[in-house]
Structures are given as structure tokens and as C-alpha cells.
mmCIF file of C-alpha atoms and ligand atoms in Angstrom:
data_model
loop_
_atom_site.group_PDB
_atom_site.id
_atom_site.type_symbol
_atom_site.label_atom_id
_atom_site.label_comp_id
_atom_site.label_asym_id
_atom_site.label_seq_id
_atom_site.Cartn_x
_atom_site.Cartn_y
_atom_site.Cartn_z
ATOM 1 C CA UNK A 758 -47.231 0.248 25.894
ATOM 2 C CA UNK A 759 -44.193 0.986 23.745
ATOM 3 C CA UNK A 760 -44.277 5.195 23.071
ATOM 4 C CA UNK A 761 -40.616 6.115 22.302
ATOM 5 C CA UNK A 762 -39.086 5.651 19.265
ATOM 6 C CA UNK A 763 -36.457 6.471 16.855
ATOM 7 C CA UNK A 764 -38.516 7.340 14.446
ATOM 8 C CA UNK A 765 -42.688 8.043 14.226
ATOM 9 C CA UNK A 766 -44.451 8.583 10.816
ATOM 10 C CA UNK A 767 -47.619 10.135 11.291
ATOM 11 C CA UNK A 768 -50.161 8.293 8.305
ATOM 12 C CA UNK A 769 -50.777 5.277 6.753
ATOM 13 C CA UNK A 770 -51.015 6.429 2.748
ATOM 14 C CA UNK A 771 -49.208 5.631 -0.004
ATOM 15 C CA UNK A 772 -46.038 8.433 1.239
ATOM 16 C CA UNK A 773 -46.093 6.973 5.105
ATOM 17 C CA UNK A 774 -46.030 3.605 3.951
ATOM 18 C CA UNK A 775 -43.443 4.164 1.314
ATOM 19 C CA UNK A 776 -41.075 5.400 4.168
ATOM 20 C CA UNK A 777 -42.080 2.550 6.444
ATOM 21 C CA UNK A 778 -40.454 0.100 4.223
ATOM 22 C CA UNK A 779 -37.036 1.967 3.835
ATOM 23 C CA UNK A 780 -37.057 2.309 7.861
ATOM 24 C CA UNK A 781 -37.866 -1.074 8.189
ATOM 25 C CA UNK A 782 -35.024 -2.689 5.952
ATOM 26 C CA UNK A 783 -32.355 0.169 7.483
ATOM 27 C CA UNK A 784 -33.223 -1.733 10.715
ATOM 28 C CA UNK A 785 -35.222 1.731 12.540
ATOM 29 C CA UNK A 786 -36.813 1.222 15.730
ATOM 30 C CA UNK A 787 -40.254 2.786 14.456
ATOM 31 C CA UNK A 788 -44.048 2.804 14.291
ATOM 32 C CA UNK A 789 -46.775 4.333 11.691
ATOM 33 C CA UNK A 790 -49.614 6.429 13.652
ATOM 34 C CA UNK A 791 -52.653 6.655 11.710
ATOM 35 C CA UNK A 792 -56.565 7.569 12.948
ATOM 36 C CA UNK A 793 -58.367 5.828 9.672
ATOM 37 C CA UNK A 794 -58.459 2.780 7.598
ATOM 38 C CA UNK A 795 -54.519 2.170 6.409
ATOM 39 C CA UNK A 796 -54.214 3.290 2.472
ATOM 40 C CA UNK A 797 -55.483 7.533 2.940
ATOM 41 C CA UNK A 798 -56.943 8.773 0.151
ATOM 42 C CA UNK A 799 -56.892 5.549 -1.838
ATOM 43 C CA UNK A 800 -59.161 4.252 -0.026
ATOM 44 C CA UNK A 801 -61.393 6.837 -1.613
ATOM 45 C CA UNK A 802 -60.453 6.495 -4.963
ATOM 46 C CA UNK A 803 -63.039 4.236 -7.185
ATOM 47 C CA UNK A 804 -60.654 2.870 -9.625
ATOM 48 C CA UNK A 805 -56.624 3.769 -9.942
ATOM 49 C CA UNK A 806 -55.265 3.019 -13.630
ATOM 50 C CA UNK A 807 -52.122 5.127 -12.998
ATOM 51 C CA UNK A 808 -50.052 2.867 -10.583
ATOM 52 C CA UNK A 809 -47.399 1.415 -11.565
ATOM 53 C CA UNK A 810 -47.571 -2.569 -12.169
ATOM 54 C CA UNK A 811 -50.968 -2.689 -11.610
ATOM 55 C CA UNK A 812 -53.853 -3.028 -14.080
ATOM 56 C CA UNK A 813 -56.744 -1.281 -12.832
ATOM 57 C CA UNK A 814 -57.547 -1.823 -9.708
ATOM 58 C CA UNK A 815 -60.135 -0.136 -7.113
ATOM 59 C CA UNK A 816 -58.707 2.095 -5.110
ATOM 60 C CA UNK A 817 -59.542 -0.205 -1.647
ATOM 61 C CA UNK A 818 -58.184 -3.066 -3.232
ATOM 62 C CA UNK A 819 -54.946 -1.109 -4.261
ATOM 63 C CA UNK A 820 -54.969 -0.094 -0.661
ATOM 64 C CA UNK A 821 -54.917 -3.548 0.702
ATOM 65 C CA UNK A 822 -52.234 -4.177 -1.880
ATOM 66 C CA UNK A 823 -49.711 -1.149 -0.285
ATOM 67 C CA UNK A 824 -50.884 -2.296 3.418
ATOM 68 C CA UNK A 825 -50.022 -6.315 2.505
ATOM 69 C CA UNK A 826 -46.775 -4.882 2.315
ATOM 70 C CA UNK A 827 -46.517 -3.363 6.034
ATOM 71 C CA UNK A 828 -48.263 -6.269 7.398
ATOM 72 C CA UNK A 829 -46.042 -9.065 5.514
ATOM 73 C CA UNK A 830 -42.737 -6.951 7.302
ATOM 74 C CA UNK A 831 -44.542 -7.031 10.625
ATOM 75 C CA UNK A 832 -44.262 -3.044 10.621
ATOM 76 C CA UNK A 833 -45.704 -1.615 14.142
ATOM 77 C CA UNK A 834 -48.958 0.382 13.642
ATOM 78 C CA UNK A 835 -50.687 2.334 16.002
ATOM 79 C CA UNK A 836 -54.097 3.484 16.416
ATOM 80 C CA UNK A 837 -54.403 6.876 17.820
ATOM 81 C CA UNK A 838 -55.211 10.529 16.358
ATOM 82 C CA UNK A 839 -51.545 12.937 16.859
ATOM 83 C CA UNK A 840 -53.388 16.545 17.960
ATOM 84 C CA UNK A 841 -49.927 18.073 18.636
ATOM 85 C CA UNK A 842 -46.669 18.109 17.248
ATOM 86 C CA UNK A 843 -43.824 19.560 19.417
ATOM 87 C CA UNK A 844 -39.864 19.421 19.589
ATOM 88 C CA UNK A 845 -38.169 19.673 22.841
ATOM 89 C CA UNK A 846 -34.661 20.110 22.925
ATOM 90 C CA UNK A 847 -33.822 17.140 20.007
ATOM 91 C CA UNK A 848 -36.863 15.340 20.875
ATOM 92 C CA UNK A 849 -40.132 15.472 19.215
ATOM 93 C CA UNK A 850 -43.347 14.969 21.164
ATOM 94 C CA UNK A 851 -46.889 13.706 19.592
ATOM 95 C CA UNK A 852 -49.686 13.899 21.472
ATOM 96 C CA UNK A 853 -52.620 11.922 20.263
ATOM 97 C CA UNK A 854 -55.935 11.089 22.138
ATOM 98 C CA UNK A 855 -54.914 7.813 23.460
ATOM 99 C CA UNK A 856 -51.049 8.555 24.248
ATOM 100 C CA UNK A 857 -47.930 10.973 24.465
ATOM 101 C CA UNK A 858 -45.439 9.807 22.043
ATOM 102 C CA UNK A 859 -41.558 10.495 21.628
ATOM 103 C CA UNK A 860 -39.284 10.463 18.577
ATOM 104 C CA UNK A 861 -35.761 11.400 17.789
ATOM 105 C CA UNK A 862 -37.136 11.778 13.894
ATOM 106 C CA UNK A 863 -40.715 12.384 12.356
ATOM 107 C CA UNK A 864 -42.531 12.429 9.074
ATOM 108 C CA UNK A 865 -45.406 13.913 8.409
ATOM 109 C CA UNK A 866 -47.478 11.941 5.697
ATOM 110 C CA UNK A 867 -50.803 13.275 7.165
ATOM 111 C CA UNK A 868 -52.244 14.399 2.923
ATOM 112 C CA UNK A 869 -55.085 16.723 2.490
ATOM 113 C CA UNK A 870 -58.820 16.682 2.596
ATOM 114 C CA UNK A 871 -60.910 17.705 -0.149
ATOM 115 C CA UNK A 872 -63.291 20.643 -0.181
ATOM 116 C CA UNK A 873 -67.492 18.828 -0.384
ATOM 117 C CA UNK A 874 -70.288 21.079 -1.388
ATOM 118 C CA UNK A 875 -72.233 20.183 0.726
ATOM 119 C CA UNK A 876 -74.886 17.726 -0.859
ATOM 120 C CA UNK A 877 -76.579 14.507 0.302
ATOM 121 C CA UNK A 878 -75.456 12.153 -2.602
ATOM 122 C CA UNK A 879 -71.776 14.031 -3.063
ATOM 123 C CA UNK A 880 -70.611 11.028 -1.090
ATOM 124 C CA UNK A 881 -72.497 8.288 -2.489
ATOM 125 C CA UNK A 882 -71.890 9.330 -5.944
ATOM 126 C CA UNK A 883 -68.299 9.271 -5.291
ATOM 127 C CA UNK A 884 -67.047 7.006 -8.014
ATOM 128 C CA UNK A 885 -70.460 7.214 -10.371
ATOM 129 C CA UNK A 886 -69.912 10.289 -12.194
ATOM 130 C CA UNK A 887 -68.379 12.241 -9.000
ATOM 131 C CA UNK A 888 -64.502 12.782 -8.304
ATOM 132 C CA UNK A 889 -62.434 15.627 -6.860
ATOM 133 C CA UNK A 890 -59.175 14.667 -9.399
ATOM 134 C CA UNK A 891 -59.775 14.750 -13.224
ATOM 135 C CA UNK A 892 -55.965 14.112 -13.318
ATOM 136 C CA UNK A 893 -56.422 10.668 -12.091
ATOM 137 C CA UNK A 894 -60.895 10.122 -13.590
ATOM 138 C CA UNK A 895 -60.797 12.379 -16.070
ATOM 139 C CA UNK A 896 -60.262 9.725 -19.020
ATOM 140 C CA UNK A 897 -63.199 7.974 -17.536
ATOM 141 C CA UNK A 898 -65.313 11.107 -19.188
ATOM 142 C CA UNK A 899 -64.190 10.635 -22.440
ATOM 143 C CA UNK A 900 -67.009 11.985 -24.936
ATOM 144 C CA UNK A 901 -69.463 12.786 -21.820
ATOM 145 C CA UNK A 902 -70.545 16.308 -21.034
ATOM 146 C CA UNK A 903 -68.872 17.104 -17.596
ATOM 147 C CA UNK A 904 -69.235 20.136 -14.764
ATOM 148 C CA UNK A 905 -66.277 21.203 -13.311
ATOM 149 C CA UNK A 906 -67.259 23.651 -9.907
ATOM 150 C CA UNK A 907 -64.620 26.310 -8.557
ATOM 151 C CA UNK A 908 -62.481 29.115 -10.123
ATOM 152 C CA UNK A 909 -59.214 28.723 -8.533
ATOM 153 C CA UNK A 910 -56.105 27.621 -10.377
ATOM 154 C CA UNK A 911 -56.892 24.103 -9.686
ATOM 155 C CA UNK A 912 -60.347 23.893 -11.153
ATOM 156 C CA UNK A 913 -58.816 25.924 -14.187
ATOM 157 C CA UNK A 914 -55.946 24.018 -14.920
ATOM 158 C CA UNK A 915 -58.212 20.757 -14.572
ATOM 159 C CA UNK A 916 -60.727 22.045 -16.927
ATOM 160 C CA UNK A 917 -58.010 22.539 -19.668
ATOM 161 C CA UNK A 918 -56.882 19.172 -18.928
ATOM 162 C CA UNK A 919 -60.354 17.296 -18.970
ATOM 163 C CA UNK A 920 -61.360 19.451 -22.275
ATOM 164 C CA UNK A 921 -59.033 17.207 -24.015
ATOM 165 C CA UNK A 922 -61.390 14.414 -23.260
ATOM 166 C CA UNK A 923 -64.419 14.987 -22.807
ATOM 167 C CA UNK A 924 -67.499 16.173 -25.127
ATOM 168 C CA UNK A 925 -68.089 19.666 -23.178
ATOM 169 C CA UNK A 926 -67.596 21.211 -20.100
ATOM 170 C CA UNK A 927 -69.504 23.731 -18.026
ATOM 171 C CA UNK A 928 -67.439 25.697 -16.179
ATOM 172 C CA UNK A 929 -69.401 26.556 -13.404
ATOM 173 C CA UNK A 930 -67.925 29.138 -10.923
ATOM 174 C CA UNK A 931 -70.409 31.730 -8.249
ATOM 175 C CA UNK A 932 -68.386 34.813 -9.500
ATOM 176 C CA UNK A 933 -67.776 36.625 -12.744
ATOM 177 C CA UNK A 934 -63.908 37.047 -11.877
ATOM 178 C CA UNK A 935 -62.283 33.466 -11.323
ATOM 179 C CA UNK A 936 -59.548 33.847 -8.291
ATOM 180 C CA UNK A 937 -56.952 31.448 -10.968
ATOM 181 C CA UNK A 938 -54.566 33.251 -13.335
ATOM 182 C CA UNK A 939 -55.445 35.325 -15.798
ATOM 183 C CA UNK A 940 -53.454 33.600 -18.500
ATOM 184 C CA UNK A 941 -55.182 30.260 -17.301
ATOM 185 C CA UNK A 942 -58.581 32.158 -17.887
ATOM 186 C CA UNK A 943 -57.321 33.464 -21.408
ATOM 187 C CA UNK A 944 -56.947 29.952 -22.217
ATOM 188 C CA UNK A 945 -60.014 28.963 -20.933
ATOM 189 C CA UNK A 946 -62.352 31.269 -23.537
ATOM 190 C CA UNK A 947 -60.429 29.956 -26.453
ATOM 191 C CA UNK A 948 -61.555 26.075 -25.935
ATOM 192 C CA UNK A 949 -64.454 25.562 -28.145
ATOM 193 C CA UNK A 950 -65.336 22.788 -25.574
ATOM 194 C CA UNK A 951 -65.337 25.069 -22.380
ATOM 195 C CA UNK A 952 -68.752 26.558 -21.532
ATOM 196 C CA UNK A 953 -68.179 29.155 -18.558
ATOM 197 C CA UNK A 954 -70.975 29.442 -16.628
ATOM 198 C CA UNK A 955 -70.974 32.343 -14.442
ATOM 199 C CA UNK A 956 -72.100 33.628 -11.367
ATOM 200 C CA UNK A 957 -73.741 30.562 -10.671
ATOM 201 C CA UNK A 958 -73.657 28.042 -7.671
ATOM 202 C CA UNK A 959 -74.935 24.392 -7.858
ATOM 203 C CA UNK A 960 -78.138 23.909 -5.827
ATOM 204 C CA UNK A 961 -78.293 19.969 -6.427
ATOM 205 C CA UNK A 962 -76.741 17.449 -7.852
ATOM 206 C CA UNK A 963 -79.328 15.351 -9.669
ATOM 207 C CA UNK A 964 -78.804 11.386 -10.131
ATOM 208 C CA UNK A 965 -80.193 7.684 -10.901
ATOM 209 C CA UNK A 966 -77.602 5.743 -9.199
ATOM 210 C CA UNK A 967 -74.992 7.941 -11.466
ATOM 211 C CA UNK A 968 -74.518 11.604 -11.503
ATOM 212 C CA UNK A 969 -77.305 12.929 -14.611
ATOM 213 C CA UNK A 970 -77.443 16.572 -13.857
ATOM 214 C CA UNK A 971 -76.580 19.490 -11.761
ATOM 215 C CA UNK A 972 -79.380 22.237 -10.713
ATOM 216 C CA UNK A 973 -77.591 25.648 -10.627
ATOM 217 C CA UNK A 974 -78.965 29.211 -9.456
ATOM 218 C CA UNK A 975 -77.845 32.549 -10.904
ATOM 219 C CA UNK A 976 -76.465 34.750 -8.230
ATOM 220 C CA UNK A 977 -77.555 37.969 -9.606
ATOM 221 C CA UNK A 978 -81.208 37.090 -10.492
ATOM 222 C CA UNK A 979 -81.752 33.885 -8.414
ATOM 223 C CA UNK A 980 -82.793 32.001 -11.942
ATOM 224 C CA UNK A 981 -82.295 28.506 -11.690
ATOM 225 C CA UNK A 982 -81.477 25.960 -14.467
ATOM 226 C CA UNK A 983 -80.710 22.160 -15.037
ATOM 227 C CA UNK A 984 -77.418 21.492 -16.810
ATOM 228 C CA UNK A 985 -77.305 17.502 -18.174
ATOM 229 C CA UNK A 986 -74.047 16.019 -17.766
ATOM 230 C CA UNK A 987 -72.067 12.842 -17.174
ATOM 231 C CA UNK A 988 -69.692 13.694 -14.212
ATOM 232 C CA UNK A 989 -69.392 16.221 -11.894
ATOM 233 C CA UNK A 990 -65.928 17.397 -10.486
ATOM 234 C CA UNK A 991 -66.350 19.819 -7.894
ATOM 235 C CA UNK A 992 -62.862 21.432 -7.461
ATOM 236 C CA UNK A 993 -63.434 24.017 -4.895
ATOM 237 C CA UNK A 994 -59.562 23.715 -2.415
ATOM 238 C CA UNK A 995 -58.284 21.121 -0.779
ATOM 239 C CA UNK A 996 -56.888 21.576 2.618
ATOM 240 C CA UNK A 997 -53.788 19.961 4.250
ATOM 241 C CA UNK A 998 -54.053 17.723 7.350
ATOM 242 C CA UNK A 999 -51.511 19.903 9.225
ATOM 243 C CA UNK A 1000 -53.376 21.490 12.066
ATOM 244 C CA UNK A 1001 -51.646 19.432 14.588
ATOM 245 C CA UNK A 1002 -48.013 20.735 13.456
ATOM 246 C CA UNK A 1003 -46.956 23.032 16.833
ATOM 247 C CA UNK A 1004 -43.872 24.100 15.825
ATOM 248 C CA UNK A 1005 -43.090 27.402 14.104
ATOM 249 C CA UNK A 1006 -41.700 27.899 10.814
ATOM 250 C CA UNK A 1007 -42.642 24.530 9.406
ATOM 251 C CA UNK A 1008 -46.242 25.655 7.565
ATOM 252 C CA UNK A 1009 -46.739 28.259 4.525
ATOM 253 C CA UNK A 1010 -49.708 30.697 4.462
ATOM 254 C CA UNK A 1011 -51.715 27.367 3.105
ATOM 255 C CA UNK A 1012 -50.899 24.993 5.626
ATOM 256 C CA UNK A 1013 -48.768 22.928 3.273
ATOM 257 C CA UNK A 1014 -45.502 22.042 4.125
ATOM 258 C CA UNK A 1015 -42.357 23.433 1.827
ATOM 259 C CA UNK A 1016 -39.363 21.085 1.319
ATOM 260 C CA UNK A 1017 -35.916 20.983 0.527
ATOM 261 C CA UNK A 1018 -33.740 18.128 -1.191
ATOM 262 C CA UNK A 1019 -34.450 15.333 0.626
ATOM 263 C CA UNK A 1020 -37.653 15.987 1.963
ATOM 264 C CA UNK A 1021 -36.007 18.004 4.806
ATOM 265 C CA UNK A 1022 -38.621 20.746 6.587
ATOM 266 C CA UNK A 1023 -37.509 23.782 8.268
ATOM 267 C CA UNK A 1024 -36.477 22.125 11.252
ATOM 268 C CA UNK A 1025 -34.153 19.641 11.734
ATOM 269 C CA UNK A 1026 -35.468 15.941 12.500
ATOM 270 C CA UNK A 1027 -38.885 16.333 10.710
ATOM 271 C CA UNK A 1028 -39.161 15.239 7.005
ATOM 272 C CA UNK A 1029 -42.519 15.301 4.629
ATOM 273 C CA UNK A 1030 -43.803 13.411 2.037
ATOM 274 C CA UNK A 1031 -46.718 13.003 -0.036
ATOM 275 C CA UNK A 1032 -49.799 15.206 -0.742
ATOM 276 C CA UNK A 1033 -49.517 17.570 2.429
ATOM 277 C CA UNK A 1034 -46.147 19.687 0.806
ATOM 278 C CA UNK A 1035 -47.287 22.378 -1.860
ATOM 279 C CA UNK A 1036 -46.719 20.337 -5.073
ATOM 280 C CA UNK A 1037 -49.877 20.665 -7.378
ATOM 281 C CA UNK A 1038 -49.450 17.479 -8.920
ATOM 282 C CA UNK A 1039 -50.837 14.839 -6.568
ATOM 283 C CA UNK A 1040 -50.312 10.808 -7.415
ATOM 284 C CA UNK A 1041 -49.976 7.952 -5.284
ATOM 285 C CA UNK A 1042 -46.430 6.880 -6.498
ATOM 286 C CA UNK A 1043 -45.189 10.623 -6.045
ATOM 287 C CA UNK A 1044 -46.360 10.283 -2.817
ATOM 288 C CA UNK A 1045 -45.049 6.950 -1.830
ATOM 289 C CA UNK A 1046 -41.451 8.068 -3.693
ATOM 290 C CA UNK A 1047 -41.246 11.041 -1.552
ATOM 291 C CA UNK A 1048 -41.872 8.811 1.477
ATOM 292 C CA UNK A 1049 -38.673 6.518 0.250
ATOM 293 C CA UNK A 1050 -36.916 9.939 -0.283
ATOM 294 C CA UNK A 1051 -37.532 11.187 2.959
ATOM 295 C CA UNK A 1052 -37.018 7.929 4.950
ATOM 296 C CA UNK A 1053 -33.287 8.143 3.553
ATOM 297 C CA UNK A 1054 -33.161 11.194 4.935
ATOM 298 C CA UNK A 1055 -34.103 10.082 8.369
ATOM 299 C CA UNK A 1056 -32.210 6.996 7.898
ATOM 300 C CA UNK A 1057 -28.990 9.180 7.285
ATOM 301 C CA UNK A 1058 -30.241 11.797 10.020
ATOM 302 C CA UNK A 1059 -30.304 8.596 12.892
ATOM 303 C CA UNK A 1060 -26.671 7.552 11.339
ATOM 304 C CA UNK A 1061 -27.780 4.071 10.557
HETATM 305 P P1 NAP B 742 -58.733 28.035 -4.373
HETATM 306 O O1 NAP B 742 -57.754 28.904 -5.045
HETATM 307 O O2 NAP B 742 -58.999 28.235 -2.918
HETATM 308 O O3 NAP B 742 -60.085 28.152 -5.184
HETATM 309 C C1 NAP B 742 -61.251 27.576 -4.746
HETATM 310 C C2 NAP B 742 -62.328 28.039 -5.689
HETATM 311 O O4 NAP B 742 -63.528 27.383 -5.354
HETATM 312 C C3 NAP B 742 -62.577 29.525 -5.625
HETATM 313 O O5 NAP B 742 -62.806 30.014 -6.909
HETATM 314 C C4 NAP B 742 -63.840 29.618 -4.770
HETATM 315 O O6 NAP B 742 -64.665 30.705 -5.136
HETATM 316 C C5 NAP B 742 -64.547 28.334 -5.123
HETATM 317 N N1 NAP B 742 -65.351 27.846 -4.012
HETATM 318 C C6 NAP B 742 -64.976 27.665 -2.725
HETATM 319 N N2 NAP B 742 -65.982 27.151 -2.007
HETATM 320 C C7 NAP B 742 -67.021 27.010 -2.855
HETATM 321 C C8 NAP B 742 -68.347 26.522 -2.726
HETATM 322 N N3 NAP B 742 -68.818 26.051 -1.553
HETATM 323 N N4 NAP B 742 -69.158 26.518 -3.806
HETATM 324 C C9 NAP B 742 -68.708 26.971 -4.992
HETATM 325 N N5 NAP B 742 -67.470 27.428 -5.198
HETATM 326 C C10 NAP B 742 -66.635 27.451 -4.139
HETATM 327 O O7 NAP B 742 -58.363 26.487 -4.500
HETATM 328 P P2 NAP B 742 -57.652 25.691 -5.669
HETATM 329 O O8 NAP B 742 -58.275 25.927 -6.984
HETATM 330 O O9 NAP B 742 -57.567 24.289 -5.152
HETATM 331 O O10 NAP B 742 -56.230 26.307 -5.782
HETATM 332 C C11 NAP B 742 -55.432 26.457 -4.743
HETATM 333 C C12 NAP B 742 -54.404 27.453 -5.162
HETATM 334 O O11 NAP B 742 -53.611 27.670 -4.065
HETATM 335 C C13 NAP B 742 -53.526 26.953 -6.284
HETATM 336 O O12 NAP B 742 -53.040 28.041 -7.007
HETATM 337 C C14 NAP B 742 -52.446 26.279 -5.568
HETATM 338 O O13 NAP B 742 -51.232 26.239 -6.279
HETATM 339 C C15 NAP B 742 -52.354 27.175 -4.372
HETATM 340 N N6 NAP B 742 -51.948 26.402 -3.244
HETATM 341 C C16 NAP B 742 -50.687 26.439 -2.947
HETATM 342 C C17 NAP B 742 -50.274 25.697 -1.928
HETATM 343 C C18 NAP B 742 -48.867 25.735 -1.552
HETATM 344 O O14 NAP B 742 -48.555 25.218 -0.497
HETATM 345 N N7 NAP B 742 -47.998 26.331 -2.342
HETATM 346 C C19 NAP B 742 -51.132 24.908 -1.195
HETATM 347 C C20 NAP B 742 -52.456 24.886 -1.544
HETATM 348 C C21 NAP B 742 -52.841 25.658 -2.576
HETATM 349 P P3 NAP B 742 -64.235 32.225 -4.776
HETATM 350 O O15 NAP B 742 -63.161 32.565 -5.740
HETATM 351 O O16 NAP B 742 -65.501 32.973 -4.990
HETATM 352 O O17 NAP B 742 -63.807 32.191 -3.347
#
């Protein structure tokens, strides 16, 4: 079995893919790793409207559509879970759990997972009145009375977003003090729409099929209450896939991955792309354009 290469992306989304196709045309001796169904997150996603050329499309059909791609250039994929990322001397090593692999360049495409609740249904209602990105389901709300769960920066700027669209919003967060910015939160009590509900955490989501309400509980006097809404969009963190990365430097305080022009990392030889680097904004063609960004960089990095 083949294990060195010029080049190793490590996951299959829209960004690793993206990249794949650049290395392949530049002529790169190369191979994706990924440990799940090819596609990432969009595999996840119910319907994607936002993608360029495409009319709506679910998201597992629009990942079939991106993987057609790697299949129809015969693109090497491999099966295996990396657990450690290493660079020796100008070589880096992956480990994963069925092999040691060696590149000369790498690019970490490994995106983030989403924060659950915790509930039975959250999965199964994934797609029928659940999502973790109002950015990308929001419009699907319009006129319905939503929840929105969390009181970072995320689930604040979302809220101000969906409030545009929907009917009303509950605001649901477990403290009285939201950890998002202040200024956010200014904004927030001005929308005639916005409903904070505070210090309150959800207990159950209730459903026919389709998300119909949420059961909350007041922290301070354990009251409970049934809100009725359309869609629920708990937005409590997401958290990078970067726990393999061994090398210092590479990592901020969130596990993200900062970049420079280029997609260039702190070290040299390892490039990023797609939702794992700190941008807020996450889309599938960002993603897949910072792949093609940083697969020029490796391309120009191998001096082919
Ligand atoms: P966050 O700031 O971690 O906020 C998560 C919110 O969800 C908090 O308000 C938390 O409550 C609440 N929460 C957590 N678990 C919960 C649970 N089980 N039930 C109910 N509520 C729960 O996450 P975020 O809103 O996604 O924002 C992330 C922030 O970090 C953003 O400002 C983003 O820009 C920044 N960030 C930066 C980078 C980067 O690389 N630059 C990377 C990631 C994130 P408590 O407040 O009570 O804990």
C-alpha cells in the first residue's frame, strides 16, 4: 500500500475536494484521507439553496454532485482516521488507525463539529424545523415563530439575522448575562421581534414529525414552560476537528487554525482551508475556494 506522497489532504468536504482538483490538473502525486462519507458537513445539510449553479438541492445529493467530480478524475482516496499530525525535518507524518503516512505538503480540511444539546429527536429532526446555521435555513422560517438556544456571539449575530425573517424569536439563553458583545446585545433589545428569554435551559424539544415546541425550565425557580414554535436553532459553539494537529504554533486558543495569504499556516508545508480556520462566515463555496487557494499554494510550494 502506497503511503508517501507529495501531497496529503486530510477531508473529503467541499475545501479538501476543492484542492483535490487543482492538485490533480497541476499533475501532484496525492491522495484525500477522510474517516466519513465523502461531502463533510453537506452531507448533513437538508437542503442547500446557496451554491452556486445549482437549484436547490439536498445537501447528500449536492454531496454526490462535489464527489462525482473526484471520482470522474480518478482522484486517490483513502479510508483511514489521521490521529497525529507531525513534521520531521521537511517531512510531515500522519498517523491514522490503519497506517503511517508521509507528505512533503499537507492541508488540513478537517471543518468543525457542531455543539448537540443533548436530546433524543435533535438528530432526527435535523432538517424538520432543526438546524445549527440560520445563515444557510434561516429563509426556510420565514413568518414562523423560531427558538434560537445559546448567548455567544454566534447565536446573537444569528438571531439579528433570522429576525429579518421570521415572525418572532425566543431568545433562549441559561444566564441573565449573554457571553456575546455587548453592542450585539444592545441590538438585540431593540428588535420588536426578539423575545429574550432568560435564565432558562430547554428541557425537550417537542415534535410530530416536525419540531412544534420547546419545554424550557427557569434556572432560578425551576418553573417550567412550553414555548410553540416552528424551528429550533440551537447555537451553542462549534468546535474544530483539529485535535490531531501535533505541531506547535499552528492552533489559536479555539482550536481553529489562523491563515495568511494563501492559505499558508504557521509552518511551512501545511496549508488550511474551509470551516476549521477562524472565519465566522461558514459556506460551502468559501470553503471549497479556499481549498483552490490553498492548493496553489502547495502547487507553488512543490515547484510544479
Ligand atoms: P460560545 O461563545 O462558546 O457560546 C456558546 C453559548 O452557548 C454560550 O452562551 C453558552 O452559555 C451556551 N451554551 C453552551 N452549552 C450549552 C448548553 N448545553 N445548553 C445551553 N446553552 C449552552 O460559542 P459561539 O456563539 O459559537 O461563538 C464563538 C465565539 O468564539 C465567537 O465570538 C467566535 O468569533 C469566537 N471564535 C473564534 C474562533 C477563532 O478561531 N477566531 C473560533 C471559534 C470561535 P454560557 O455563556 O453560559 O457558557
Amino acid at each position: 500500500m502506497k503511503t508517501d506522497y507529495e501531497a496529503l489532504i486530510i477531508g473529503c468536504g467541499p475545501a479538501g475536494m476543492g484542492a483535490a482538483l487543482e492538485l490533480k490538473n497541476a499533475g501532484v502525486d496525492f491522495a484525500i484521507i477522510e474517516k466519513d462519507a465523502p461531502g463533510g458537513k453537506v452531507n448533513i445539510a437538508p437542503r442547500v439553496d446557496n451554491y452556486p449553479g445549482q437549484h436547490e438541492i439536498p445537501g447528500p445529493d449536492l454531496a454526490m454532485v462535489l464527489f462525482q467530480r473526484i471520482l470522474d478524475n480518478k482522484i486517490e482516496m483513502i479510508s483511514d482516521e489521521v490521529t497525529s499530525l507531525t513534521k520531521d525535518g521537511d517531512l510531515f507524518t500522519l498517523i491514522g488507525k490503519y497506517a503511517t503516512y508521509h507528505a512533503k505538503t499537507v492541508l488540513i480540511a478537517t471543518g468543525t463539529k457542531e455543539r448537540k444539546l443533548g436530546f433524543e429527536n435533535e438528530d432526527r429532526l435535523l432538517g424538520h424545523g432543526l438546524s445549527y446555521c440560520a445563515l444557510c435555513d434561516g429563509h426556510f422560517f420565514k413568518d414562523k415563530v423560531v427558538a434560537v438556544v445559546g448567548g455567544g456571539n454566534v447565536a446573537l449575530k444569528e438571531s439579528i439575522h433570522l429576525a429579518g425573517l421570521v415572525k418572532k424569536l425566543y431568545l433562549i439563553h441559561r444566564r441573565n448575562e449573554f457571553r456575546g458583545d455587548r453592542k450585539l446585545v444592545d441590538k438585540i433589545k431593540e428588535m420588536d421581534k426578539i423575545e429574550i428569554v432568560t435564565p432558562y435551559i430547554p428541557l425537550e424539544i417537542l415534535d410530530n414529525g416536525r419540531v412544534t415546541g420547546l419545554k424550557i425550565q427557569n434556572r432560578e425557580d425551576g418553573s417550567e414552560k412550553v414555548l410553540d414554535i416552528d424551528g429550533i436553532f440551537p447555537l451553542i459553539g462549534q468546535d474544530p476537528n483539529s485535535e490531531f494537529i501535533k505541531i506547535d504554533g499552528v492552533k489559536n486558543e479555539w482550536g481553529t487554525i489562523p491563515f495568511n495569504k494563501g492559505m499558508v499556516t504557521s509552518v511551512e508545508g501545511l496549508y488550511v482551508a474551509g470551516d476549521v480556520t477562524p472565519r465566522d462566515i461558514r459556506q460551502i463555496y468559501l470553503a471549497e475556494h479556499d481549498g483552490k487557494v490553498a492548493a496553489k499554494s502547495m502547487i507553488e510550494f512543490l515547484g510544479k
